[in-house]
């Protein structure tokens, strides 16, 4: 069986998710109960026009996708006149008390949200059994800067890497390896779910692909032993206002190519061999590359890379496009780096 060339990424981003019984409010305001998903920069969700998107499950078990791109809700910040010290002492937000958005005026009543949701989904409210819905900033992605060298958008972490993986797969030349992209949910909350990287999805799919090619269990494990994985998840670009927060010798710049992410304590799965392999892919694609390492006194986050390497025993490299404002409702990266990443991944698939 041919070895696998895998690119993994995650589809989820920190956000505000609508609770099962969201109707509430007071003092003439109608409000929506929400739960904070992941490690969001909470202040970035204030004073933004928020839409609603997700999936509605009906009583017969069928599902309907919903995306309302109109301003429906807003988390209003307290006026400075009522919080005089906010600029000196910083903004303190209680997730339960201060992040409940308003979505109308008048007296709140049970059933308000489900009735509105039914109209948006073109179904009867009585047929709605459950939902997975989140709020999102309705501001569209935009090119930014006098030279239009920056991209501002929601969910760059990590749908940018998902786009690059898909683009790379469709552009890759034929090779003797089996190219796979694996786009997981729930990375921002630990990956422990049926659709997360800690679940059995990837290993099951790879084993079934091997079986379709006539491999037995031994053949499958031989294929894994010669396989490799690129875990693609955005990296921290050096922040011009906070350069001291970055490790001096490893501070990625925007529009200078993807960063190879290294952590000696295995928060990233990169080792010398996998780093060198991704470097070769960048060089074949004529793409610049960089290195990211966190400060010793400022531990980094993690990715699906170590989970994949541990579960499957596949050598893995962690890479990512440098960005600012990670986990904000609206993030920022260079316009060239997503393309650089896609080109490097395509060269990796084509090896």
Coordinates of C-alpha atoms in Angstrom, one line a residue:
X1 CA 0.0 0.0 0.0
X2 CA 1.3 3.5 -0.8
X3 CA 2.1 5.8 2.0
X4 CA -0.1 8.7 3.0
X5 CA 0.7 12.4 2.7
X6 CA -1.7 14.1 5.1
X7 CA -2.6 17.7 5.8
X8 CA -4.6 18.3 8.9
X9 CA -6.3 21.5 10.0
X10 CA -9.3 22.5 12.1
X11 CA -12.6 24.1 11.1
X12 CA -13.7 25.7 14.4
X13 CA -13.0 29.1 15.9
X14 CA -13.8 30.7 19.2
X15 CA -17.2 32.2 19.2
X16 CA -20.5 32.7 21.1
X17 CA -22.9 29.8 20.8
X18 CA -26.6 30.1 21.3
X19 CA -27.9 28.2 24.4
X20 CA -30.7 25.6 24.1
X21 CA -33.1 27.9 26.0
X22 CA -31.9 31.4 25.0
X23 CA -34.8 33.7 25.7
X24 CA -34.2 36.2 28.4
X25 CA -33.7 39.8 29.2
X26 CA -35.0 42.7 31.3
X27 CA -35.4 46.4 31.7
X28 CA -37.0 46.6 28.3
X29 CA -34.4 44.6 26.5
X30 CA -34.7 41.1 24.9
X31 CA -31.5 39.1 25.1
X32 CA -30.1 35.8 23.9
X33 CA -28.4 33.4 26.2
X34 CA -25.0 32.4 24.8
X35 CA -22.1 30.2 25.9
X36 CA -18.5 31.1 25.2
X37 CA -16.8 28.5 22.9
X38 CA -13.1 28.2 23.1
X39 CA -10.5 30.8 24.2
X40 CA -12.1 33.9 22.6
X41 CA -10.7 37.4 23.0
X42 CA -13.9 38.5 24.7
X43 CA -13.5 42.2 24.2
X44 CA -13.4 41.7 20.4
X45 CA -17.0 40.6 20.5
X46 CA -18.3 43.9 22.0
X47 CA -20.2 46.4 19.8
X48 CA -20.2 44.2 16.7
X49 CA -23.2 43.5 14.5
X50 CA -23.7 39.8 14.9
X51 CA -25.5 37.3 12.6
X52 CA -26.6 33.7 13.4
X53 CA -25.4 30.6 11.6
X54 CA -25.4 26.8 12.2
X55 CA -27.6 23.8 11.9
X56 CA -31.2 23.2 13.0
X57 CA -32.3 19.6 13.7
X58 CA -36.0 18.8 13.2
X59 CA -38.2 16.4 15.1
X60 CA -38.0 13.9 12.3
X61 CA -34.2 13.8 12.6
X62 CA -33.5 15.8 9.4
X63 CA -31.2 18.9 9.5
X64 CA -31.4 22.3 8.0
X65 CA -28.5 24.7 7.6
X66 CA -29.1 28.3 8.6
X67 CA -27.0 31.4 7.9
X68 CA -28.5 34.8 8.7
X69 CA -26.1 37.4 7.4
X70 CA -28.0 40.4 8.8
X71 CA -27.3 42.2 12.1
X72 CA -29.4 40.3 14.6
X73 CA -27.6 40.7 17.9
X74 CA -25.0 42.9 19.7
X75 CA -23.1 42.8 22.9
X76 CA -23.0 46.4 24.0
X77 CA -20.1 47.7 26.0
X78 CA -20.7 49.8 29.1
X79 CA -20.2 53.5 28.4
X80 CA -17.0 55.1 29.7
X81 CA -19.1 57.4 31.8
X82 CA -20.2 54.4 33.9
X83 CA -16.7 52.8 33.9
X84 CA -14.3 55.6 34.4
X85 CA -11.2 53.4 35.1
X86 CA -11.6 51.1 32.1
X87 CA -8.7 52.7 30.1
X88 CA -6.4 52.7 33.1
X89 CA -7.2 49.4 34.8
X90 CA -8.3 47.4 31.8
X91 CA -11.6 45.9 30.7
X92 CA -12.9 43.1 32.9
X93 CA -15.7 40.9 31.5
X94 CA -17.6 38.3 33.3
X95 CA -18.5 35.6 30.7
X96 CA -21.9 35.0 32.3
X97 CA -23.0 38.5 33.1
X98 CA -21.4 40.8 30.5
X99 CA -21.5 38.9 27.2
X100 CA -25.3 38.4 26.9
X101 CA -26.2 40.1 23.6
X102 CA -29.4 42.2 23.0
X103 CA -31.5 41.2 20.1
X104 CA -34.6 43.3 20.5
X105 CA -36.7 45.4 22.8
X106 CA -39.8 44.7 24.8
X107 CA -40.7 41.9 27.2
X108 CA -38.9 38.6 26.7
X109 CA -41.0 35.5 26.3
X110 CA -40.2 31.8 26.0
X111 CA -40.4 30.7 22.4
X112 CA -39.3 34.1 20.9
X113 CA -36.1 32.7 19.5
X114 CA -37.4 29.4 18.2
X115 CA -40.3 31.2 16.4
X116 CA -37.8 33.6 14.8
X117 CA -35.5 30.7 13.9
X118 CA -38.3 28.8 12.2
X119 CA -39.1 31.7 10.0
X120 CA -35.4 32.0 9.0
X121 CA -35.1 28.3 8.3
X122 CA -38.5 28.1 6.5
X123 CA -39.7 25.4 8.8
X124 CA -42.4 25.3 11.5
X125 CA -41.1 26.3 14.9
X126 CA -43.0 23.3 16.3
X127 CA -40.8 21.0 14.2
X128 CA -37.5 22.4 15.6
X129 CA -36.1 19.9 18.1
X130 CA -32.6 21.2 18.6
X131 CA -29.8 23.4 17.2
X132 CA -26.1 24.1 17.0
X133 CA -25.9 27.8 16.3
X134 CA -23.3 30.5 16.8
X135 CA -23.1 34.2 16.5
X136 CA -20.7 35.7 14.0
X137 CA -19.5 39.2 13.0
X138 CA -21.3 40.2 9.9
X139 CA -18.5 42.4 8.7
X140 CA -17.1 41.0 5.4
X141 CA -13.5 40.2 4.8
X142 CA -11.5 43.0 3.5
X143 CA -8.1 43.9 2.0
X144 CA -6.4 46.4 4.3
X145 CA -3.6 48.9 4.1
X146 CA -2.6 51.6 1.6
X147 CA -0.8 48.9 -0.3
X148 CA -3.6 46.3 0.2
X149 CA -1.0 43.9 1.7
X150 CA -3.2 42.7 4.6
X151 CA -6.3 40.6 4.9
X152 CA -8.8 41.3 7.7
X153 CA -11.4 38.6 8.4
X154 CA -13.1 36.5 10.9
X155 CA -12.0 32.9 11.5
X156 CA -8.6 33.1 9.7
X157 CA -7.6 30.7 12.5
X158 CA -8.1 28.2 11.1
X159 CA -10.3 28.2 8.0
X160 CA -7.4 29.8 6.2
X161 CA -5.4 26.6 6.6
X162 CA -8.5 24.6 5.5
X163 CA -8.7 26.6 2.3
X164 CA -5.0 26.1 1.7
X165 CA -5.3 22.4 2.2
X166 CA -8.2 22.0 -0.3
X167 CA -6.5 24.3 -2.8
X168 CA -3.2 22.3 -2.5
X169 CA -5.0 19.0 -2.9
X170 CA -6.8 20.1 -6.1
X171 CA -3.6 21.6 -7.6
X172 CA -1.2 18.8 -6.6
X173 CA 0.5 16.7 -9.3
X174 CA 0.0 12.9 -9.4
X175 CA 2.3 11.0 -7.2
X176 CA 2.8 7.5 -5.8
X177 CA 1.5 8.5 -2.4
X178 CA -2.1 8.8 -1.3
X179 CA -3.0 12.5 -0.6
X180 CA -5.4 13.1 2.3
X181 CA -6.7 16.3 3.9
X182 CA -8.3 15.9 7.4
X183 CA -10.3 18.9 8.6
X184 CA -11.4 18.5 12.3
X185 CA -13.8 20.2 14.6
X186 CA -13.4 21.0 18.3
X187 CA -9.7 21.8 18.2
X188 CA -10.3 25.0 20.2
X189 CA -11.8 23.0 23.1
X190 CA -9.4 20.0 23.2
X191 CA -10.3 17.9 20.1
X192 CA -12.0 15.2 22.2
X193 CA -15.1 14.4 20.2
X194 CA -16.2 12.1 17.4
X195 CA -15.3 14.8 14.9
X196 CA -12.2 16.0 16.7
X197 CA -8.6 15.0 16.1
X198 CA -8.6 12.8 19.2
X199 CA -11.4 10.7 17.8
X200 CA -11.0 7.7 15.5
X201 CA -12.1 9.4 12.2
X202 CA -8.7 9.8 10.6
X203 CA -7.3 6.3 11.5
X204 CA -10.6 4.7 10.4
X205 CA -10.5 6.5 7.0
X206 CA -6.9 5.6 6.4
X207 CA -7.4 2.0 7.2
X208 CA -10.4 1.7 4.9
X209 CA -8.4 3.4 2.1
X210 CA -5.7 0.7 2.6
X211 CA -8.3 -2.1 2.6
X212 CA -9.7 -0.8 -0.7
X213 CA -6.3 -1.3 -2.2
X214 CA -6.1 -4.8 -1.0
X215 CA -3.8 -4.3 2.1
X216 CA -4.2 -6.4 5.2
X217 CA -3.5 -5.1 8.7
X218 CA 0.2 -5.6 8.3
X219 CA 0.2 -3.7 5.1
X220 CA -1.8 -0.8 6.7
X221 CA 0.8 -0.4 9.4
X222 CA 3.6 -0.5 6.9
X223 CA 1.9 2.3 5.0
X224 CA 1.6 4.3 8.2
X225 CA 5.3 3.8 9.0
X226 CA 6.3 5.5 5.7
X227 CA 3.6 8.2 5.9
X228 CA 3.9 11.8 7.0
X229 CA 1.6 14.6 8.2
X230 CA 1.5 18.4 8.0
X231 CA -0.5 20.0 10.8
X232 CA -1.5 23.4 9.5
X233 CA -2.6 26.0 12.1
X234 CA -1.9 29.7 12.1
X235 CA 1.1 31.1 13.9
X236 CA 1.8 34.3 15.8
X237 CA 3.3 37.1 13.7
X238 CA 5.4 39.5 15.7
X239 CA 3.3 42.3 17.0
X240 CA 4.8 45.7 16.4
X241 CA 3.3 47.1 19.6
X242 CA 4.4 44.1 21.7
X243 CA 7.7 42.8 20.3
X244 CA 8.9 41.8 23.8
X245 CA 6.2 39.1 23.9
X246 CA 8.0 37.2 21.1
X247 CA 11.2 35.1 21.2
X248 CA 13.9 37.4 19.7
X249 CA 15.3 34.9 17.2
X250 CA 12.1 33.4 16.0
X251 CA 9.6 36.2 15.3
X252 CA 7.6 35.5 12.0
X253 CA 6.7 38.4 9.8
X254 CA 3.7 38.7 7.6
X255 CA 4.0 38.1 3.9
X256 CA 7.3 36.2 4.4
X257 CA 5.8 32.7 4.1
X258 CA 4.6 30.0 6.4
X259 CA 6.3 29.4 9.8
X260 CA 7.6 26.1 10.9
X261 CA 6.4 25.8 14.5
X262 CA 8.8 24.3 17.0
X263 CA 8.4 23.4 20.7
X264 CA 10.8 21.2 22.7
X265 CA 8.0 20.2 25.1
X266 CA 5.9 18.7 22.2
X267 CA 3.2 21.3 22.2
X268 CA 4.0 21.1 18.5
X269 CA 4.9 17.8 16.8
X270 CA 7.8 19.2 14.7
X271 CA 11.2 17.4 14.8
X272 CA 14.3 18.0 12.8
X273 CA 13.4 15.5 10.1
X274 CA 9.8 16.8 9.5
X275 CA 11.0 20.4 9.6
X276 CA 13.6 19.6 6.9
X277 CA 11.0 17.8 4.8
X278 CA 8.6 20.8 4.9
X279 CA 11.5 23.1 4.2
X280 CA 12.2 21.1 1.0
X281 CA 8.6 21.4 0.0
X282 CA 8.8 25.2 0.3
X283 CA 12.0 25.3 -1.7
X284 CA 10.5 23.2 -4.5
X285 CA 7.5 25.5 -4.6
X286 CA 9.8 28.6 -4.5
X287 CA 8.1 29.7 -1.3
X288 CA 9.8 31.5 1.6
X289 CA 9.6 30.0 5.1
X290 CA 10.2 31.0 8.7
X291 CA 10.5 29.5 12.1
X292 CA 8.3 30.2 15.2
X293 CA 9.4 29.4 18.7
X294 CA 7.7 30.7 21.9
X295 CA 9.5 32.4 24.7
X296 CA 10.5 30.2 27.6
X297 CA 8.5 32.3 30.0
X298 CA 5.4 32.3 27.7
X299 CA 4.1 28.8 26.9
X300 CA 2.5 28.3 23.5
X301 CA -0.8 26.7 22.6
X302 CA -1.0 23.4 20.9
X303 CA -2.5 21.9 17.7
X304 CA -3.8 18.7 16.2
X305 CA -0.2 17.8 15.3
X306 CA 0.8 16.1 18.5
X307 CA -2.6 14.3 18.7
X308 CA -2.1 12.9 15.2
X309 CA 1.5 11.9 15.7
X310 CA 0.6 10.2 19.0
X311 CA -2.4 8.3 17.7
X312 CA -1.0 7.1 14.4
X313 CA 2.8 7.2 14.9
X314 CA 3.1 9.3 11.8
X315 CA 6.0 11.9 11.7
X316 CA 4.4 15.3 11.8
X317 CA 5.4 18.9 11.3
X318 CA 3.4 21.9 12.6
X319 CA 3.3 24.9 10.3
X320 CA 1.1 28.0 10.0
X321 CA 0.5 31.4 8.4
X322 CA 1.7 34.2 10.7
X323 CA -1.2 36.4 11.9
X324 CA -2.2 39.1 14.4
X325 CA -5.2 39.2 16.7
X326 CA -5.5 35.4 17.0
X327 CA -8.9 34.4 18.6
X328 CA -10.3 37.8 18.0
X329 CA -13.7 38.1 16.3
X330 CA -11.7 39.7 13.5
X331 CA -8.1 38.7 12.7
X332 CA -5.3 39.9 10.4
X333 CA -2.7 38.3 8.2
X334 CA -0.7 39.1 5.0
X335 CA -2.4 38.6 1.7
X336 CA 0.5 36.6 0.2
X337 CA 0.9 34.0 3.0
X338 CA -2.3 32.0 2.4
X339 CA -1.1 31.5 -1.2
X340 CA 2.4 30.6 -0.1
X341 CA 1.0 28.0 2.3
X342 CA -1.2 26.4 -0.4
X343 CA 1.8 26.3 -2.8
X344 CA 4.0 24.6 -0.2
X345 CA 1.3 22.1 0.6
X346 CA 0.8 21.3 -3.0
X347 CA 4.5 20.6 -3.4
X348 CA 4.3 18.4 -0.3
X349 CA 1.5 16.4 -1.9
X350 CA 3.3 16.1 -5.2
X351 CA 6.6 14.7 -3.7

